Amino acid sequence: MTMFGTNQLLVDKHVEFIQNLDKKQDGLEYWMTEHLRVSGIYWGLVALFLLDRPQALDHEQIIAYVRGCQNADGGFGGHTHHDSHLLYTMSSVQILSMLNALDQIDGKKVTKYVLSLQQTNKQTNGQTTVCGDVWGEHDTRFAFIAMAVLSFFNTQDQLDTNGIVEYIRGAMNYDGGFGSKPGGESHAAQVYTCVAALAVAGRLDVVDRDRLSGWLAERQLLCGGMNGRPQKLEDVCYAWWVGSALDILRRRHWISAEKLVEFVVSAQDEKGGIADRPGDVADVYHTCFGIAGLSLVRYPGLNEVDPVYCMPRSVVRRLGLHKWQDNVPKSWSQ
Amino acid sequence: MHGRRRQQEREPTQDELQQAKQRVDRYRALNSHVMDLKATSVFTNDALDATKRLLEQNTELHTVWNYRRTIFTSLDEWQCQDTRQQMLDGELNFLLGIITKNIKSYWMWNHRMWALSSLPRPEWQRELGLVAKLLALDARNYHGWDYRRFVVAQLKDAATDKHEVDTQEFAFTTEQINHDCANHSAWHNRSKLLPEILAQRDEDGQLEVLQTENDLILNAIYTDPDDQNAWLYYDWLLDIQKSDEDRCRLLRNKIAAIRELLELEEDSKRPLVELVSAYAELERLQSGSVSEPEKKECLETLRRLESIDPYRVGRYTDMSRTLSKQWALGA
């Protein structure tokens, strides 16, 4: 069944796949995903950078487009004329930093936008929430994004970091995992955002390292793929969500890298792109996180990805953002 | 983006291409129309209708949900309590009609919460019933559970007897667990309610509650020894015990249960892992309580686990190293 007995990553095919994304304008799906175009570009760009083909897309064109997605409030929408949201602000800032164009936007405006979403006057139990946009949804993803985005502009000390850390602590559950908000069930993607947020905040002491590492390690199923929580199906994107969290916890070796590689590689479409699982339709999201997951386990030929920022380590280093590593508890040596 | 099988591709017919183009053109036209209305700040019933037609086709357009909410609040009818009630009741029905299109849409759930929060006379009990039905279809849908917690918080806010709300929610989780003790989402919700339940009781009452809890989780463990969640919940029950004495007693119970399970199946992975962690915890709480043979058994068990569960060999070697050091045993 598999053509990937040698565990071959079809690099050229994936590059082509990403380059062709913007050409699929005959399909309804292209237009129905317009609202998250900026994130789609981010996913494609990360994949290309990790595949060491950063020039495969037109940088100037992307920069111009992303800048066009910034609104008067300083935030970014998922597409031009779409309302600002932290999700798309994050993708935009990540894109511009990878393309070395962060200086083309006003960091103060972005900082002001992010700070406006922090709810410091509604603290319960000392917890400070961050909303995704002006409509009030709060989620640990947004707590992470607030800290990460401001770290790009070195303005993170303007946040109520202690309050945000308490919110994240409140989202921790009996299994050591984290949910979308205090009370929310543990889910691997939320585990990544919370652990990454705590890494940026220098507060990994909050984590129950052993319990969480154990929970994360159990995400790997017999097929080699990971699921997002117990009893759920394997999915390529968890190679990233689970792998990155384990990496930050310095427990990457608690899963089988070999089996994970087998799984991700078998989820490739021979025509290009990676799907959520073998035999399914490929998309840029799973292509990104599949490749990022492979990078985490040091698949040969890939550039190293930073487990907190999901960007090439070289970019993170250039921006001085790698210093989160200095705050990993010393007792956690890999 | 998830769970779509690849299909054998053949060249589409002219007819199919034409139909596909028409679908795209129609969608794009509607989308442009709505975005134009938004850009020119049109807040009319016609605009409302246009947003509805678009959102029926694509529930993920959060900008359009935002615009729809803005139209609602800008209409004259919004100012009067009765007409606002009518508008929002209608909105809740609209949402119910499309919820099955994408039961995992954050934007739809957010919009529902907004509608409920804006209603002059919200019917939180009815919402509770609704979300119970949804969870009956998909017991692990975390959007549903998050929404349920939101509704319960509102009910609690409005209630004269807040304890009663917690008690009823707790009973709901019992019902879910009795129906399927592998329902992790129910156990998770239960873990958030148990501290509230305990806080309502006196010391004797608390012991009673904890004993019942212990029995319930042991039942889950016996029903499916491979269910990792049941063991995690058990460990958490240890955390919330009142004393180390109680913890040690529960750990001994845990070990006894594991021994029974291993008699049925000696290479059962989870019970074996739990055996080692139970002894490790016991020794940590009460130095000297674990015998030398038991310690040796732990290390031997970890070695066996390296073959039984090879993907996680890194974990077992780490555990061996740590325990060997802690217990000053030869590796």
Short mmCIF file of C-alpha atoms in Angstrom, two decimals, chain A:
data_model
loop_
_atom_site.label_atom_id
_atom_site.label_comp_id
_atom_site.label_asym_id
_atom_site.label_seq_id
_atom_site.Cartn_x
_atom_site.Cartn_y
_atom_site.Cartn_z
CA MET A 1 0.00 0.00 0.00
CA THR A 2 2.59 2.52 0.95
CA MET A 3 5.00 4.03 -1.53
CA PHE A 4 7.00 5.41 1.32
CA GLY A 5 8.91 2.37 2.46
CA THR A 6 12.03 4.50 2.58
CA ASN A 7 10.14 7.17 4.55
CA GLN A 8 10.62 9.69 1.81
CA LEU A 9 9.37 13.20 2.28
CA LEU A 10 8.33 14.43 -1.18
CA VAL A 11 9.95 17.83 -0.82
CA ASP A 12 9.54 19.05 -4.42
CA LYS A 13 5.92 17.94 -4.51
CA HIS A 14 5.10 19.80 -1.31
CA VAL A 15 6.79 22.97 -2.55
CA GLU A 16 4.72 22.75 -5.74
CA PHE A 17 1.58 22.10 -3.69
CA ILE A 18 2.15 25.24 -1.65
CA GLN A 19 2.97 27.32 -4.72
CA ASN A 20 -0.23 26.16 -6.40
CA LEU A 21 -2.53 27.01 -3.50
CA ASP A 22 -3.24 30.47 -4.80
CA LYS A 23 -4.05 29.10 -8.24
CA LYS A 24 -7.01 26.95 -7.17
CA GLN A 25 -9.47 29.78 -7.68
CA ASP A 26 -11.91 27.63 -9.66
CA GLY A 27 -12.77 25.73 -6.52
CA LEU A 28 -15.35 26.88 -3.99
CA GLU A 29 -13.02 25.92 -1.15
CA TYR A 30 -10.53 28.63 -2.10
CA TRP A 31 -13.21 31.28 -1.63
CA MET A 32 -14.78 29.68 1.43
CA THR A 33 -11.43 29.82 3.24
CA GLU A 34 -10.72 33.43 2.32
CA HIS A 35 -11.39 34.52 5.90
CA LEU A 36 -8.24 32.75 7.09
CA ARG A 37 -6.02 33.47 4.08
CA VAL A 38 -3.35 35.09 6.25
CA SER A 39 -3.07 31.96 8.37
CA GLY A 40 -2.97 29.85 5.20
CA ILE A 41 0.01 31.88 4.02
CA TYR A 42 1.70 31.47 7.38
CA TRP A 43 1.24 27.67 7.25
CA GLY A 44 2.64 27.55 3.71
CA LEU A 45 5.58 29.75 4.55
CA VAL A 46 6.59 27.77 7.64
CA ALA A 47 6.53 24.59 5.59
CA LEU A 48 8.69 26.18 2.88
CA PHE A 49 11.20 27.61 5.34
CA LEU A 50 11.56 24.26 7.09
CA LEU A 51 11.92 22.53 3.70
CA ASP A 52 14.68 25.06 3.03
CA ARG A 53 12.83 26.57 0.06
CA PRO A 54 12.00 30.00 1.46
CA GLN A 55 12.11 31.69 -1.94
CA ALA A 56 9.40 29.49 -3.43
CA LEU A 57 6.79 32.21 -2.79
CA ASP A 58 6.98 35.89 -3.70
CA HIS A 59 8.00 37.71 -0.53
CA GLU A 60 7.16 41.23 -1.66
CA GLN A 61 3.71 40.21 -2.76
CA ILE A 62 3.03 38.52 0.57
CA ILE A 63 4.32 41.46 2.59
CA ALA A 64 2.10 43.87 0.67
CA TYR A 65 -0.92 41.61 1.12
CA VAL A 66 -0.36 41.11 4.86
CA ARG A 67 0.14 44.82 5.44
CA GLY A 68 -3.16 45.32 3.64
CA CYS A 69 -4.84 43.13 6.24
CA GLN A 70 -4.02 45.51 9.07
CA ASN A 71 -6.98 47.54 10.26
CA ALA A 72 -7.27 50.97 11.85
CA ASP A 73 -7.37 49.40 15.31
CA GLY A 74 -3.86 48.05 14.77
CA GLY A 75 -4.95 44.43 14.56
CA PHE A 76 -4.99 42.20 11.50
CA GLY A 77 -7.88 40.42 9.83
CA GLY A 78 -7.66 37.10 8.04
CA HIS A 79 -8.07 38.84 4.71
CA THR A 80 -8.32 42.44 3.51
CA HIS A 81 -11.35 44.23 4.98
CA HIS A 82 -11.94 41.46 7.50
CA ASP A 83 -12.26 42.33 11.18
CA SER A 84 -9.21 42.20 13.39
CA HIS A 85 -8.62 39.13 15.51
CA LEU A 86 -5.65 37.90 17.52
CA LEU A 87 -5.44 34.70 15.46
CA TYR A 88 -4.72 36.64 12.30
CA THR A 89 -2.61 39.23 14.08
CA MET A 90 -0.37 36.39 15.20
CA SER A 91 -0.11 34.87 11.71
CA SER A 92 0.62 38.30 10.22
CA VAL A 93 3.39 39.08 12.67
CA GLN A 94 4.89 35.61 12.19
CA ILE A 95 4.86 36.03 8.39
CA LEU A 96 6.45 39.47 8.50
CA SER A 97 9.14 38.31 10.90
CA MET A 98 10.03 35.32 8.71
CA LEU A 99 10.26 37.63 5.70
CA ASN A 100 12.36 40.10 7.66
CA ALA A 101 9.73 42.83 7.28
CA LEU A 102 8.61 43.36 10.83
CA ASP A 103 9.96 46.88 10.74
CA GLN A 104 7.44 47.73 8.03
CA ILE A 105 4.64 47.83 10.58
CA ASP A 106 4.23 49.96 13.65
CA GLY A 107 4.89 47.73 16.66
CA LYS A 108 3.31 50.30 18.99
CA LYS A 109 -0.01 50.06 17.14
CA VAL A 110 -0.01 46.28 17.32
CA THR A 111 0.91 46.40 21.00
CA LYS A 112 -1.91 48.83 21.68
CA TYR A 113 -4.37 46.52 19.89
CA VAL A 114 -3.28 43.46 21.85
CA LEU A 115 -3.35 45.31 25.17
CA SER A 116 -6.89 46.50 24.42
CA LEU A 117 -7.99 42.85 24.44
CA GLN A 118 -6.56 42.15 27.88
CA GLN A 119 -9.30 42.18 30.52
CA THR A 120 -7.52 43.44 33.60
CA ASN A 121 -10.63 44.91 35.18
CA LYS A 122 -12.51 41.63 35.29
CA GLN A 123 -10.19 39.51 37.34
CA THR A 124 -11.54 36.54 39.21
CA ASN A 125 -9.17 34.52 41.37
CA GLY A 126 -6.38 36.83 40.19
CA GLN A 127 -6.84 35.60 36.62
CA THR A 128 -6.51 37.98 33.71
CA THR A 129 -8.21 36.93 30.49
CA VAL A 130 -7.30 37.93 26.98
CA CYS A 131 -10.07 38.09 24.38
CA GLY A 132 -9.63 37.09 20.77
CA ASP A 133 -11.33 40.24 19.56
CA VAL A 134 -13.72 42.92 20.76
CA TRP A 135 -16.56 40.41 20.93
CA GLY A 136 -15.26 38.87 24.10
CA GLU A 137 -14.37 35.21 23.55
CA HIS A 138 -11.49 34.29 25.85
CA ASP A 139 -9.30 31.25 25.44
CA THR A 140 -5.82 30.16 26.46
CA ARG A 141 -4.84 30.44 22.78
CA PHE A 142 -5.35 34.18 23.04
CA ALA A 143 -3.34 34.37 26.25
CA PHE A 144 -0.44 32.74 24.41
CA ILE A 145 -0.83 34.93 21.32
CA ALA A 146 -0.85 38.11 23.40
CA MET A 147 2.45 37.17 25.01
CA ALA A 148 4.01 35.87 21.81
CA VAL A 149 3.00 38.85 19.64
CA LEU A 150 4.27 41.38 22.14
CA SER A 151 7.53 39.48 22.51
CA PHE A 152 8.20 40.23 18.82
CA PHE A 153 8.16 43.93 19.67
CA ASN A 154 9.76 43.53 23.08
CA THR A 155 6.67 45.03 24.73
CA GLN A 156 5.53 41.97 26.68
CA ASP A 157 6.21 43.63 30.02
CA GLN A 158 3.21 45.85 29.35
CA LEU A 159 1.01 42.81 29.87
CA ASP A 160 -0.27 41.61 33.21
CA THR A 161 1.87 38.49 32.91
CA ASN A 162 1.15 37.31 36.45
CA GLY A 163 -2.60 37.55 35.88
CA ILE A 164 -2.33 35.72 32.58
CA VAL A 165 -0.20 32.99 34.15
CA GLU A 166 -2.91 32.53 36.81
CA TYR A 167 -5.51 32.17 34.05
CA ILE A 168 -3.39 29.50 32.41
CA ARG A 169 -2.86 27.78 35.75
CA GLY A 170 -6.64 27.85 36.15
CA ALA A 171 -6.94 25.98 32.86
CA MET A 172 -4.82 23.10 34.13
CA ASN A 173 -6.63 19.84 34.79
CA TYR A 174 -6.21 16.75 36.92
CA ASP A 175 -4.47 14.93 34.09
CA GLY A 176 -1.75 17.59 33.94
CA GLY A 177 -3.13 18.86 30.64
CA PHE A 178 -4.64 22.23 29.78
CA GLY A 179 -7.99 23.24 28.32
CA SER A 180 -9.24 26.21 26.34
CA LYS A 181 -10.15 28.09 29.50
CA PRO A 182 -10.48 27.32 33.21
CA GLY A 183 -12.91 24.41 33.30
CA GLY A 184 -12.09 23.25 29.77
CA GLU A 185 -11.10 19.66 29.02
CA SER A 186 -7.46 18.87 28.26
CA HIS A 187 -6.64 18.93 24.58
CA ALA A 188 -3.21 18.67 22.98
CA ALA A 189 -3.49 21.92 21.00
CA GLN A 190 -4.38 23.82 24.16
CA VAL A 191 -1.53 22.05 25.96
CA TYR A 192 0.86 23.46 23.36
CA THR A 193 -0.50 27.00 23.69
CA CYS A 194 -0.36 26.91 27.48
CA VAL A 195 3.09 25.35 27.72
CA ALA A 196 4.40 27.73 25.05
CA ALA A 197 2.82 30.69 26.87
CA LEU A 198 4.40 29.63 30.13
CA ALA A 199 7.74 29.28 28.33
CA VAL A 200 7.51 32.85 27.01
CA ALA A 201 6.48 34.06 30.47
CA GLY A 202 9.36 32.16 32.08
CA ARG A 203 6.87 30.28 34.28
CA LEU A 204 7.27 26.64 33.32
CA ASP A 205 7.29 25.96 37.06
CA VAL A 206 3.48 25.98 36.82
CA VAL A 207 3.52 22.78 34.79
CA ASP A 208 3.20 19.33 36.41
CA ARG A 209 5.97 18.07 34.18
CA ASP A 210 5.76 14.32 34.88
CA ARG A 211 1.99 14.07 34.77
CA LEU A 212 1.75 16.13 31.58
CA SER A 213 4.63 14.35 29.85
CA GLY A 214 2.94 11.04 30.60
CA TRP A 215 -0.38 12.29 29.20
CA LEU A 216 1.32 13.62 26.07
CA ALA A 217 3.30 10.44 25.51
CA GLU A 218 0.06 8.44 25.57
CA ARG A 219 -1.16 10.45 22.55
CA GLN A 220 0.94 8.23 20.29
CA LEU A 221 -1.13 5.36 18.95
CA LEU A 222 -0.11 2.05 17.47
CA CYS A 223 -0.08 3.50 13.96
CA GLY A 224 2.60 5.94 15.08
CA GLY A 225 0.35 8.97 14.75
CA MET A 226 -0.85 11.08 17.65
CA ASN A 227 -4.32 12.02 18.81
CA GLY A 228 -5.37 15.18 20.61
CA ARG A 229 -6.94 13.54 23.64
CA PRO A 230 -7.78 9.99 24.72
CA GLN A 231 -10.07 7.90 22.51
CA LYS A 232 -9.80 10.25 19.57
CA LEU A 233 -8.43 9.54 16.10
CA GLU A 234 -4.83 10.09 15.08
CA ASP A 235 -4.15 13.24 13.10
CA VAL A 236 -0.94 14.53 11.54
CA CYS A 237 -1.27 17.98 13.12
CA TYR A 238 -0.77 16.47 16.57
CA ALA A 239 2.76 15.60 15.52
CA TRP A 240 3.23 19.32 16.12
CA TRP A 241 0.90 20.07 19.04
CA VAL A 242 2.11 17.08 21.05
CA GLY A 243 5.70 17.12 19.79
CA SER A 244 6.28 20.79 20.53
CA ALA A 245 4.94 20.52 24.07
CA LEU A 246 7.09 17.44 24.71
CA ASP A 247 10.07 19.29 23.28
CA ILE A 248 9.60 22.25 25.64
CA LEU A 249 9.22 19.79 28.52
CA ARG A 250 12.47 18.14 27.37
CA ARG A 251 10.65 14.81 26.96
CA ARG A 252 10.73 14.34 23.20
CA HIS A 253 12.25 10.92 23.78
CA TRP A 254 9.10 9.66 25.49
CA ILE A 255 7.55 8.82 22.09
CA SER A 256 8.81 6.88 19.08
CA ALA A 257 10.18 9.33 16.53
CA GLU A 258 10.58 6.54 14.02
CA LYS A 259 6.93 5.53 14.17
CA LEU A 260 5.81 9.13 14.03
CA VAL A 261 7.85 9.74 10.89
CA GLU A 262 6.35 6.63 9.30
CA PHE A 263 2.87 7.91 10.01
CA VAL A 264 3.39 11.48 8.79
CA VAL A 265 5.15 10.32 5.64
CA SER A 266 2.36 7.86 4.88
CA ALA A 267 -0.17 10.72 5.08
CA GLN A 268 1.45 12.45 2.12
CA ASP A 269 -0.43 12.80 -1.14
CA GLU A 270 1.90 11.63 -3.91
CA LYS A 271 0.74 14.69 -5.86
CA GLY A 272 1.90 16.97 -3.05
CA GLY A 273 0.74 18.12 0.37
CA ILE A 274 0.08 16.21 3.57
CA ALA A 275 -3.34 15.17 4.88
CA ASP A 276 -4.66 14.61 8.39
CA ARG A 277 -4.24 10.87 7.92
CA PRO A 278 -3.29 8.45 5.14
CA GLY A 279 -5.69 8.45 2.22
CA ASP A 280 -7.33 11.77 3.00
CA VAL A 281 -7.27 15.03 1.06
CA ALA A 282 -4.14 17.10 1.68
CA ASP A 283 -4.29 20.70 2.86
CA VAL A 284 -1.76 23.39 3.74
CA TYR A 285 -2.53 23.25 7.48
CA HIS A 286 -1.58 19.59 7.78
CA THR A 287 1.34 20.11 5.41
CA CYS A 288 2.67 22.77 7.76
CA PHE A 289 2.21 20.88 11.00
CA GLY A 290 3.26 17.55 9.53
CA ILE A 291 6.56 19.06 8.40
CA ALA A 292 6.96 20.98 11.67
CA GLY A 293 6.36 17.71 13.52
CA LEU A 294 9.03 16.01 11.42
CA SER A 295 11.43 18.86 12.08
CA LEU A 296 10.94 18.41 15.81
CA VAL A 297 12.12 14.81 15.58
CA ARG A 298 15.05 15.95 13.42
CA TYR A 299 13.93 14.43 10.15
CA PRO A 300 16.99 14.78 7.89
CA GLY A 301 17.14 17.74 5.53
CA LEU A 302 14.68 19.94 7.41
CA ASN A 303 15.55 23.19 9.12
CA GLU A 304 14.97 23.21 12.86
CA VAL A 305 11.70 24.59 14.13
CA ASP A 306 11.33 26.49 17.39
CA PRO A 307 8.81 24.61 19.57
CA VAL A 308 7.37 27.77 21.13
CA TYR A 309 6.95 30.01 18.09
CA CYS A 310 6.48 27.39 15.33
CA MET A 311 8.92 29.27 13.13
CA PRO A 312 12.45 28.41 12.02
CA ARG A 313 14.91 28.55 14.89
CA SER A 314 17.12 30.81 12.75
CA VAL A 315 14.36 33.42 12.56
CA VAL A 316 13.58 33.14 16.26
CA ARG A 317 17.26 33.59 17.06
CA ARG A 318 17.57 36.59 14.73
CA LEU A 319 14.73 38.25 16.65
CA GLY A 320 16.28 37.41 20.00
CA LEU A 321 13.24 35.35 20.98
CA HIS A 322 15.16 32.17 21.73
CA LYS A 323 15.81 33.38 25.26
CA TRP A 324 12.72 31.50 26.50
CA GLN A 325 15.09 28.54 26.61
CA ASP A 326 17.06 30.18 29.42
CA ASN A 327 13.99 29.95 31.62
CA VAL A 328 13.42 26.23 31.24
CA PRO A 329 13.96 24.77 34.73
CA LYS A 330 17.56 23.58 35.04
CA SER A 331 16.46 20.22 36.43
CA TRP A 332 14.77 19.47 33.10
CA SER A 333 17.97 18.72 31.14
CA GLN A 334 17.10 16.56 28.12
#
